PDB file of N, CA, C and O in Angstrom:
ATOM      1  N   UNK A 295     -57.508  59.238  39.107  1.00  0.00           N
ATOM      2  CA  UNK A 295     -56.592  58.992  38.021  1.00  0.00           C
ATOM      3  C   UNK A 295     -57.165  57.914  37.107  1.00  0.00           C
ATOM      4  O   UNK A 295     -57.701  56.945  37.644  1.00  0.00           O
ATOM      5  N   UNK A 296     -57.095  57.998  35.620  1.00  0.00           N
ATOM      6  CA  UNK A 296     -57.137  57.170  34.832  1.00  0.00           C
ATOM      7  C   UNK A 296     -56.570  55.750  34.686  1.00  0.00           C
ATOM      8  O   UNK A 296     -55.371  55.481  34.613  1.00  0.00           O
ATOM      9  N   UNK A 297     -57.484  54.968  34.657  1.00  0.00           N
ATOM     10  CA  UNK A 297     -56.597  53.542  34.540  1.00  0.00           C
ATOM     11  C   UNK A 297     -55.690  53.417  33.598  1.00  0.00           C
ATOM     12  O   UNK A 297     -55.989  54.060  32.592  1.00  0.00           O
ATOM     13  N   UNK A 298     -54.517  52.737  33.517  1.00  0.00           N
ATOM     14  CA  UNK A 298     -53.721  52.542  32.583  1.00  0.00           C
ATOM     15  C   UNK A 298     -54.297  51.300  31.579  1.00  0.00           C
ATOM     16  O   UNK A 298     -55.091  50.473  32.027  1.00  0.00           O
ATOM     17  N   UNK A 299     -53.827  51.251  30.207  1.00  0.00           N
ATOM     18  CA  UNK A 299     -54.128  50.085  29.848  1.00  0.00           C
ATOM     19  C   UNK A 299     -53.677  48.875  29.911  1.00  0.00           C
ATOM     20  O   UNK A 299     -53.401  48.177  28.935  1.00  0.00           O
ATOM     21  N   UNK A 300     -53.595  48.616  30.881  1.00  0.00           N
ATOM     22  CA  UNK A 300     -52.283  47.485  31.244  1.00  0.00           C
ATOM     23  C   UNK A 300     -52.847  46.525  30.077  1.00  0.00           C
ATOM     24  O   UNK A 300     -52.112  46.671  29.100  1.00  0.00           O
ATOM     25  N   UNK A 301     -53.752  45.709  29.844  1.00  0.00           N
ATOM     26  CA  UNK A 301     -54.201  44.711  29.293  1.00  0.00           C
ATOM     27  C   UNK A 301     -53.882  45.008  27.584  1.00  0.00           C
ATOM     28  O   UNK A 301     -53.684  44.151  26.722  1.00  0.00           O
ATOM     29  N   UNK A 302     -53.895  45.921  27.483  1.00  0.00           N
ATOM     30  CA  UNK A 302     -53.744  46.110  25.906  1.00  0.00           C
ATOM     31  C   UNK A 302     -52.326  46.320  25.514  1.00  0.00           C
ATOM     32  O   UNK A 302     -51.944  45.800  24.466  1.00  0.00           O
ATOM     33  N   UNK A 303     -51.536  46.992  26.203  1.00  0.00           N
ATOM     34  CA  UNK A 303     -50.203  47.013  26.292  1.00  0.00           C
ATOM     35  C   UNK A 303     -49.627  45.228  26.488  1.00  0.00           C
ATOM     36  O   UNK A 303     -48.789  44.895  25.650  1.00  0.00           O
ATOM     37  N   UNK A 304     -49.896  44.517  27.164  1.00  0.00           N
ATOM     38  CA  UNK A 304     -49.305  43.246  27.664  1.00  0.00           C
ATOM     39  C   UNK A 304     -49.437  42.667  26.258  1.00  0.00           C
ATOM     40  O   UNK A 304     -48.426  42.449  25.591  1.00  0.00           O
ATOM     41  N   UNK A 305     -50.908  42.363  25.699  1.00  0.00           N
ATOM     42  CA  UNK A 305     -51.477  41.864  24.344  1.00  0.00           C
ATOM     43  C   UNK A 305     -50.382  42.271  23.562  1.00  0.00           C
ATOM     44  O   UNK A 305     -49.667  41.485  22.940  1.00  0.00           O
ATOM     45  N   UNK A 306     -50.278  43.191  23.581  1.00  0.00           N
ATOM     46  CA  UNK A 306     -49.333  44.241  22.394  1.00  0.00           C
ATOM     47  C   UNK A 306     -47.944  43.856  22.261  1.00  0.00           C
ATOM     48  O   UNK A 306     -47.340  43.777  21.192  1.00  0.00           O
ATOM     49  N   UNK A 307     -47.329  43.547  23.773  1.00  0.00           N
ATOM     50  CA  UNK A 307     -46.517  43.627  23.967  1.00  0.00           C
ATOM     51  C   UNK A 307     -45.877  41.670  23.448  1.00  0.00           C
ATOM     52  O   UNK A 307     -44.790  41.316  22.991  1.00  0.00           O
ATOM     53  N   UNK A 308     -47.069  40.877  23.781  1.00  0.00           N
ATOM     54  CA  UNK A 308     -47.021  39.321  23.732  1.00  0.00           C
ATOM     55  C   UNK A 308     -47.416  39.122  21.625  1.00  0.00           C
ATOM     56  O   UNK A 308     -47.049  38.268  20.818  1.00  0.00           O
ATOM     57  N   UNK A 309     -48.275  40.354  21.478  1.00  0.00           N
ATOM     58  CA  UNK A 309     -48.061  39.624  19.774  1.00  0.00           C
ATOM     59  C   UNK A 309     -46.493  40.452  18.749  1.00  0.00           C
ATOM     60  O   UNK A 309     -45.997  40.027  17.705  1.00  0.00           O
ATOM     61  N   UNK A 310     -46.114  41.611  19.505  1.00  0.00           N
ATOM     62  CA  UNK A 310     -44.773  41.740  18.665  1.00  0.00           C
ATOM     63  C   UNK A 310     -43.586  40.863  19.661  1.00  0.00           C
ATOM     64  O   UNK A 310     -42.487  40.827  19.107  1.00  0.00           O
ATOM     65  N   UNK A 311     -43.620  40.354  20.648  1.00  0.00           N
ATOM     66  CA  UNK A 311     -42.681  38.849  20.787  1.00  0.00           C
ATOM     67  C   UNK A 311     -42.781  38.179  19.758  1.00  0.00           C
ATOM     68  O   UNK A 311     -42.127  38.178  18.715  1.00  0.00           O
ATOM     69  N   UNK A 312     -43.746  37.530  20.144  1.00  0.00           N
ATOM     70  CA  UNK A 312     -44.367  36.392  18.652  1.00  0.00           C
ATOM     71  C   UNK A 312     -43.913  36.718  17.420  1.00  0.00           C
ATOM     72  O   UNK A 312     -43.053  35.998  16.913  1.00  0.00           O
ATOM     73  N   UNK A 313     -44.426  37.904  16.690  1.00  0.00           N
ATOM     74  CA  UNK A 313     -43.928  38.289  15.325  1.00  0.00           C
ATOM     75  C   UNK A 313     -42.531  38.005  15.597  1.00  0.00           C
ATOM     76  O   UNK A 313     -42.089  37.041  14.971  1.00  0.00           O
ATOM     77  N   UNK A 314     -41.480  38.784  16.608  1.00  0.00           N
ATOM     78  CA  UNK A 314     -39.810  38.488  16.358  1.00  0.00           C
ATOM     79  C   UNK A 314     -39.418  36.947  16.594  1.00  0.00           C
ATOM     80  O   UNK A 314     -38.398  36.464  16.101  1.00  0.00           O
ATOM     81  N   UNK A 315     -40.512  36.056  17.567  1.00  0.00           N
ATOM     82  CA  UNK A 315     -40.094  35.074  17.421  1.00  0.00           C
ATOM     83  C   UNK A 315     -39.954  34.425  16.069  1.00  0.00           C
ATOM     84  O   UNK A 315     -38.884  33.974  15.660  1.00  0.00           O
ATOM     85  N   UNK A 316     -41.013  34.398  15.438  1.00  0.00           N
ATOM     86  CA  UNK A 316     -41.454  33.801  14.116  1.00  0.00           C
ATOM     87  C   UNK A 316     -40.077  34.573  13.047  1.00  0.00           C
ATOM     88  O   UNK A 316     -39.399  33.780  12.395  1.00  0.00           O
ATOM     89  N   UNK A 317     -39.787  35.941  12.951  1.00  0.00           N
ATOM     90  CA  UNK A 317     -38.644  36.235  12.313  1.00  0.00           C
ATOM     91  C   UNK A 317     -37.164  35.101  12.465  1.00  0.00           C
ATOM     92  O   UNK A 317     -36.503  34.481  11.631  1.00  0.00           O
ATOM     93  N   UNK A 318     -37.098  35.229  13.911  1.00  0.00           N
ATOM     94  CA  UNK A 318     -35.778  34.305  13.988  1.00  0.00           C
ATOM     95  C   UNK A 318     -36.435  32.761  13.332  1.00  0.00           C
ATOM     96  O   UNK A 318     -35.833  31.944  12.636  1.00  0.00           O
ATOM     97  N   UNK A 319     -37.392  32.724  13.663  1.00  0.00           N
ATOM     98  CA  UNK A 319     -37.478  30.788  12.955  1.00  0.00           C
ATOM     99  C   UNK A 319     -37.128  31.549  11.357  1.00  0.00           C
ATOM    100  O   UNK A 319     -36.061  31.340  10.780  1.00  0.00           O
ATOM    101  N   UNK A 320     -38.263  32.482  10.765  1.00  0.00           N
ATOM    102  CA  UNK A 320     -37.547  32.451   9.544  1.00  0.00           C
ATOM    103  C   UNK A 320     -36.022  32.467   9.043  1.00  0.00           C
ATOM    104  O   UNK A 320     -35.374  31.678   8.355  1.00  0.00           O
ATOM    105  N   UNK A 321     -35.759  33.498   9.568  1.00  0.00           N
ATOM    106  CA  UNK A 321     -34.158  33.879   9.645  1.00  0.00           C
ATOM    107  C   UNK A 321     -33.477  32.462   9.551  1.00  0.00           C
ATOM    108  O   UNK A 321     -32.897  31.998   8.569  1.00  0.00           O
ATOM    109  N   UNK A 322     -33.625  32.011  10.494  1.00  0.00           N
ATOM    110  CA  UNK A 322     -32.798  30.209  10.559  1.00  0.00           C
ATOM    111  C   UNK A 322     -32.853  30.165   9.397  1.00  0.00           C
ATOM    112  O   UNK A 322     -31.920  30.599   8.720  1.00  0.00           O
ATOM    113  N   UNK A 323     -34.511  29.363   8.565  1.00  0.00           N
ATOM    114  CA  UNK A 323     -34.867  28.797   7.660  1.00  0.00           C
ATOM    115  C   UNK A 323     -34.051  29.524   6.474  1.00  0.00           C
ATOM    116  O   UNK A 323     -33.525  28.823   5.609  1.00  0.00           O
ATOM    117  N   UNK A 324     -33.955  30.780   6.438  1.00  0.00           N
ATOM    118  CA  UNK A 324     -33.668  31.520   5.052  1.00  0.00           C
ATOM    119  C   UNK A 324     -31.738  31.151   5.189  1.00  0.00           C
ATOM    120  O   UNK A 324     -31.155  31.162   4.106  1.00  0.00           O
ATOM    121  N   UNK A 325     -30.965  30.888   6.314  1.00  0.00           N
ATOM    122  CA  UNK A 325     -29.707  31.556   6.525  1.00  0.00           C
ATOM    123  C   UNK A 325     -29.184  32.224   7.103  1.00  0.00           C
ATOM    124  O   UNK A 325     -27.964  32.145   7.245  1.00  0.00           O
ATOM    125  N   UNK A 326     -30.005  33.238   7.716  1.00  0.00           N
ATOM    126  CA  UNK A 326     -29.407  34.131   7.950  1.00  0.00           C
ATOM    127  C   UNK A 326     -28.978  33.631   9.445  1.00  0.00           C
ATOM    128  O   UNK A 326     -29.946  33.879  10.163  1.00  0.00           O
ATOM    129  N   UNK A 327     -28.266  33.220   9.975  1.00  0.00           N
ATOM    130  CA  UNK A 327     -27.633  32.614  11.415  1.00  0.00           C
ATOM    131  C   UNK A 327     -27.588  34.100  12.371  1.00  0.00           C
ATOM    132  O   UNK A 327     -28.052  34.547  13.420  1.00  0.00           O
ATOM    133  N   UNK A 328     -26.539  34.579  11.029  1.00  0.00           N
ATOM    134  CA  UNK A 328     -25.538  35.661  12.164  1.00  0.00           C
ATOM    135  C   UNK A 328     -26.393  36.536  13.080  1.00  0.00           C
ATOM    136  O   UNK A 328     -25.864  36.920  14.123  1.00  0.00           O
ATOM    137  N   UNK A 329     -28.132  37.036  12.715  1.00  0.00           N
ATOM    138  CA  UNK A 329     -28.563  37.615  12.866  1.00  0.00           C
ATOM    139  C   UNK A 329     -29.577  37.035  13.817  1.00  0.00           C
ATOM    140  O   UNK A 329     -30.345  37.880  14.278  1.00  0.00           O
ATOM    141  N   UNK A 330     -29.784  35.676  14.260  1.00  0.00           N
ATOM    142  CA  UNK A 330     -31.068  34.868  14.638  1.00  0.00           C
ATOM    143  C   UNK A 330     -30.683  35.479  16.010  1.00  0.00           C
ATOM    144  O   UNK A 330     -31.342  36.396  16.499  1.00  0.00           O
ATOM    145  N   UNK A 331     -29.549  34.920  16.642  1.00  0.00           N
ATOM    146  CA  UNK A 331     -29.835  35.211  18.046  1.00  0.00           C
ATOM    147  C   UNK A 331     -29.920  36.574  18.370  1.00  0.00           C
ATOM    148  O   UNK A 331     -29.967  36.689  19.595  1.00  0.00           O
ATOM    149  N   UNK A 332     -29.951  37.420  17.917  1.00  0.00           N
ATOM    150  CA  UNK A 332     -30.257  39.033  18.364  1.00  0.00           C
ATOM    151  C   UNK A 332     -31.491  38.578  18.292  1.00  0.00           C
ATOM    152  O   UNK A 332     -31.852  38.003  19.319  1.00  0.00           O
ATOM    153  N   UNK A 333     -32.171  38.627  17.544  1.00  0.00           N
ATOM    154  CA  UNK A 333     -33.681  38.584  17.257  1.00  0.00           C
ATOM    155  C   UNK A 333     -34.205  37.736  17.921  1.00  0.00           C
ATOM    156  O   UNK A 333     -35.345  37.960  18.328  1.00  0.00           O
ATOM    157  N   UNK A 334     -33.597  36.575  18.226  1.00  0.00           N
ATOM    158  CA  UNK A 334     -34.481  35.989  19.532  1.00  0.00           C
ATOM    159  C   UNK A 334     -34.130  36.506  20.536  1.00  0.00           C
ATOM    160  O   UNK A 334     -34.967  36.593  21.435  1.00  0.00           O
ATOM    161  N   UNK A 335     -33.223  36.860  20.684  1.00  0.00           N
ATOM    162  CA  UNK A 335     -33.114  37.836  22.401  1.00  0.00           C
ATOM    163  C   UNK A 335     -33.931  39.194  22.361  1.00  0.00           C
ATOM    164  O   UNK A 335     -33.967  39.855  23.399  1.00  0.00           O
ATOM    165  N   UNK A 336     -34.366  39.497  21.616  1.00  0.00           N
ATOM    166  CA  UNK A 336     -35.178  40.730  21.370  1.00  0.00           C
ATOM    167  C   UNK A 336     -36.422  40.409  21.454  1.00  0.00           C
ATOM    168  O   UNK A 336     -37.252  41.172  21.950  1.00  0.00           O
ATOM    169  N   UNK A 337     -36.822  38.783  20.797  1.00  0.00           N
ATOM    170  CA  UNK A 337     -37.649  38.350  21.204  1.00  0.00           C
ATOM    171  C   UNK A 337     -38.016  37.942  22.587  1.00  0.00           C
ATOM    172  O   UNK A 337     -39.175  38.296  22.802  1.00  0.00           O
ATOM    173  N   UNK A 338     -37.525  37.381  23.533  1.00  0.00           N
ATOM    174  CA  UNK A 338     -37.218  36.903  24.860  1.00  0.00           C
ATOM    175  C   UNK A 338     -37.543  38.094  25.928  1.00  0.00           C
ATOM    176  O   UNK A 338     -38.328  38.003  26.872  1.00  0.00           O
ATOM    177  N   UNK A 339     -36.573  39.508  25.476  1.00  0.00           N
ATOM    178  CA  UNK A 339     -36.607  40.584  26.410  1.00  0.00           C
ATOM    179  C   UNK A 339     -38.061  41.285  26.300  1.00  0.00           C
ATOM    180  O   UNK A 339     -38.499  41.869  27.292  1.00  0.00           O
ATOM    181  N   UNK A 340     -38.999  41.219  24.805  1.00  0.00           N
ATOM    182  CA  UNK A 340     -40.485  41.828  24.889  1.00  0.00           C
ATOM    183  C   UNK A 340     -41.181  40.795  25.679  1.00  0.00           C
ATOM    184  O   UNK A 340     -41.821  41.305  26.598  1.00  0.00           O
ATOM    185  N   UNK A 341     -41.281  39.298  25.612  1.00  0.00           N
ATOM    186  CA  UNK A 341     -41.975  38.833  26.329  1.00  0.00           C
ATOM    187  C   UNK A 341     -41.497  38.735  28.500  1.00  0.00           C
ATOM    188  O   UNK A 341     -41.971  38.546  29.620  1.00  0.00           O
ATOM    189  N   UNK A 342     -40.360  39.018  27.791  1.00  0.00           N
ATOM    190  CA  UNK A 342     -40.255  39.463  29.501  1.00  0.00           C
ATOM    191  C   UNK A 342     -40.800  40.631  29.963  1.00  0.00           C
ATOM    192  O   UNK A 342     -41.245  40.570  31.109  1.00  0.00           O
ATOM    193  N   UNK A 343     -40.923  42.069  29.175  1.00  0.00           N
ATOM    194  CA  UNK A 343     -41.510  42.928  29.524  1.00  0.00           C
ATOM    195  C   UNK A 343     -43.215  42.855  29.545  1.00  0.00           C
ATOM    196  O   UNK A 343     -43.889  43.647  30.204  1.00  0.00           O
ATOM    197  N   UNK A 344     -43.749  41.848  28.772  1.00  0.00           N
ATOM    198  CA  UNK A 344     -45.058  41.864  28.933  1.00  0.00           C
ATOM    199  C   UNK A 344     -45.350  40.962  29.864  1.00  0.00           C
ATOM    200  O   UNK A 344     -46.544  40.919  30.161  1.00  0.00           O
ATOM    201  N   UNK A 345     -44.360  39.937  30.640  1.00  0.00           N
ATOM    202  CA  UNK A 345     -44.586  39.584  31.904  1.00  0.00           C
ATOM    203  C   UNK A 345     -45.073  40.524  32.984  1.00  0.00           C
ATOM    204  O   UNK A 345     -46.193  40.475  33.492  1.00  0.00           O
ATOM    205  N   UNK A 346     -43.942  41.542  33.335  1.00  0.00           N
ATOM    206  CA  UNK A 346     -43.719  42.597  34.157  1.00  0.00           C
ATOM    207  C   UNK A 346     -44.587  43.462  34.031  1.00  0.00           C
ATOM    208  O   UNK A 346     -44.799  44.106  35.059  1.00  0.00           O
ATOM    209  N   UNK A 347     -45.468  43.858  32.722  1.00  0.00           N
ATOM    210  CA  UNK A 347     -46.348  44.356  33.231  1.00  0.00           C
ATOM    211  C   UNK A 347     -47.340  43.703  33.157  1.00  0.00           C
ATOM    212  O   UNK A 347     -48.327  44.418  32.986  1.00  0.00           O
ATOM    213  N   UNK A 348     -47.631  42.291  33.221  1.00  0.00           N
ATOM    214  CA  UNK A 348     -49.049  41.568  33.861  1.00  0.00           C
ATOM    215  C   UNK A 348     -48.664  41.945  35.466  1.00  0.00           C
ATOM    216  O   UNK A 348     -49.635  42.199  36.179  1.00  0.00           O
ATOM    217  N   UNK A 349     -47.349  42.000  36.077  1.00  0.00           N
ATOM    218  CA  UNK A 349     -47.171  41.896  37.470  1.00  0.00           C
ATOM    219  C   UNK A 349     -47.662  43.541  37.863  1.00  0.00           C
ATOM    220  O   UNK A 349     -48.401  43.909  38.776  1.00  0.00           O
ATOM    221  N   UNK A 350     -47.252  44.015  37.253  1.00  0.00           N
ATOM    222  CA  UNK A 350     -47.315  45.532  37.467  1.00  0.00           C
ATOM    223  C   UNK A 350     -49.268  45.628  37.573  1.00  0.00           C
ATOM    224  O   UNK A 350     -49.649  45.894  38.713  1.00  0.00           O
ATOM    225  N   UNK A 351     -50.121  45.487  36.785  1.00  0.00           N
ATOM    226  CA  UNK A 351     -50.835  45.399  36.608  1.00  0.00           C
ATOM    227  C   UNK A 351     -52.040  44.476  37.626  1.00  0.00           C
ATOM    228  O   UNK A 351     -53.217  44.664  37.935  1.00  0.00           O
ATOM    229  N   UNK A 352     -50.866  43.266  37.962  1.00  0.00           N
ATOM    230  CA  UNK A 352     -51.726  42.619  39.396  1.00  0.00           C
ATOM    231  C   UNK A 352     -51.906  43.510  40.208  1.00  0.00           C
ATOM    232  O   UNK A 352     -52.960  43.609  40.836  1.00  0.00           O
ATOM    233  N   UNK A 353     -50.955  44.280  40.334  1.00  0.00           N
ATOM    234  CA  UNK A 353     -50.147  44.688  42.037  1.00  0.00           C
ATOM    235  C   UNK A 353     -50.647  46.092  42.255  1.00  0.00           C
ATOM    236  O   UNK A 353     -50.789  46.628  43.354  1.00  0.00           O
ATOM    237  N   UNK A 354     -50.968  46.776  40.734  1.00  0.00           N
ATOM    238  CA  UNK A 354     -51.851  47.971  40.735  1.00  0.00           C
ATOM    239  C   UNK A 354     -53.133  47.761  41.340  1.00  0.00           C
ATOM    240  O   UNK A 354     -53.614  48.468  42.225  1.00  0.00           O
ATOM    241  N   UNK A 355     -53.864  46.362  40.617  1.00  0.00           N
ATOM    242  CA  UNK A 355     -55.332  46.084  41.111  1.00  0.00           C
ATOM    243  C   UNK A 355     -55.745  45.667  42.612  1.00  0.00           C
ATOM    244  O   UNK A 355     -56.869  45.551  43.101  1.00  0.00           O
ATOM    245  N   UNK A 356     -54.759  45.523  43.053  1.00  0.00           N
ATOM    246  CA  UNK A 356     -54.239  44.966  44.448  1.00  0.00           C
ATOM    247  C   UNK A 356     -54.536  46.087  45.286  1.00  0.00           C
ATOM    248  O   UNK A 356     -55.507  45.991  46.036  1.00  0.00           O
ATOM    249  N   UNK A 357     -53.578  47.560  45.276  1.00  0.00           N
ATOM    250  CA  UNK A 357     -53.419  48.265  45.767  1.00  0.00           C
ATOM    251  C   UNK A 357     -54.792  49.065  45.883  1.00  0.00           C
ATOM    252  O   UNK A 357     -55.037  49.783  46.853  1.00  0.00           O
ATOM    253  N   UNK A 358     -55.657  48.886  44.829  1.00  0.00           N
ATOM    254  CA  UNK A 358     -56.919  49.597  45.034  1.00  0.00           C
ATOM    255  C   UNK A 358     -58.136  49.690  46.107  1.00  0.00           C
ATOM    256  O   UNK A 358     -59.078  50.457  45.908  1.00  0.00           O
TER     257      UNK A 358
END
């Protein structure tokens, strides 16, 4: 079986966190309140998923 790309997915997954983080700082800055904390929790839940799959990704290399 083909390796997955775990490493490029995680990357991927850690620079669109970042971008939504950086939205909510803007968002603050511009006003827009009502909308910040979605967007940081949206932010929060991608970098949790690119946690999970660094783990996923240990535990694959593990198993080999």
């Amino acid at each position: 079986m083909k390796q997955v790309p775990f490493g490029a997915l995680c990357a991927a997954l850690v620079a669109l966190g970042t971008a939504f983080g950086f939205l909510a700082i803007q968002l603050r800055t511009v006003g827009y309140e009502q909308y910040v904390e979605d967007v940081a929790f949206i932010s929060i839940m991608i970098y949790f998923t690119a946690v999970m799959t660094a783990v996923t990704w240990a535990r694959a290399r593990r198993t080999r």
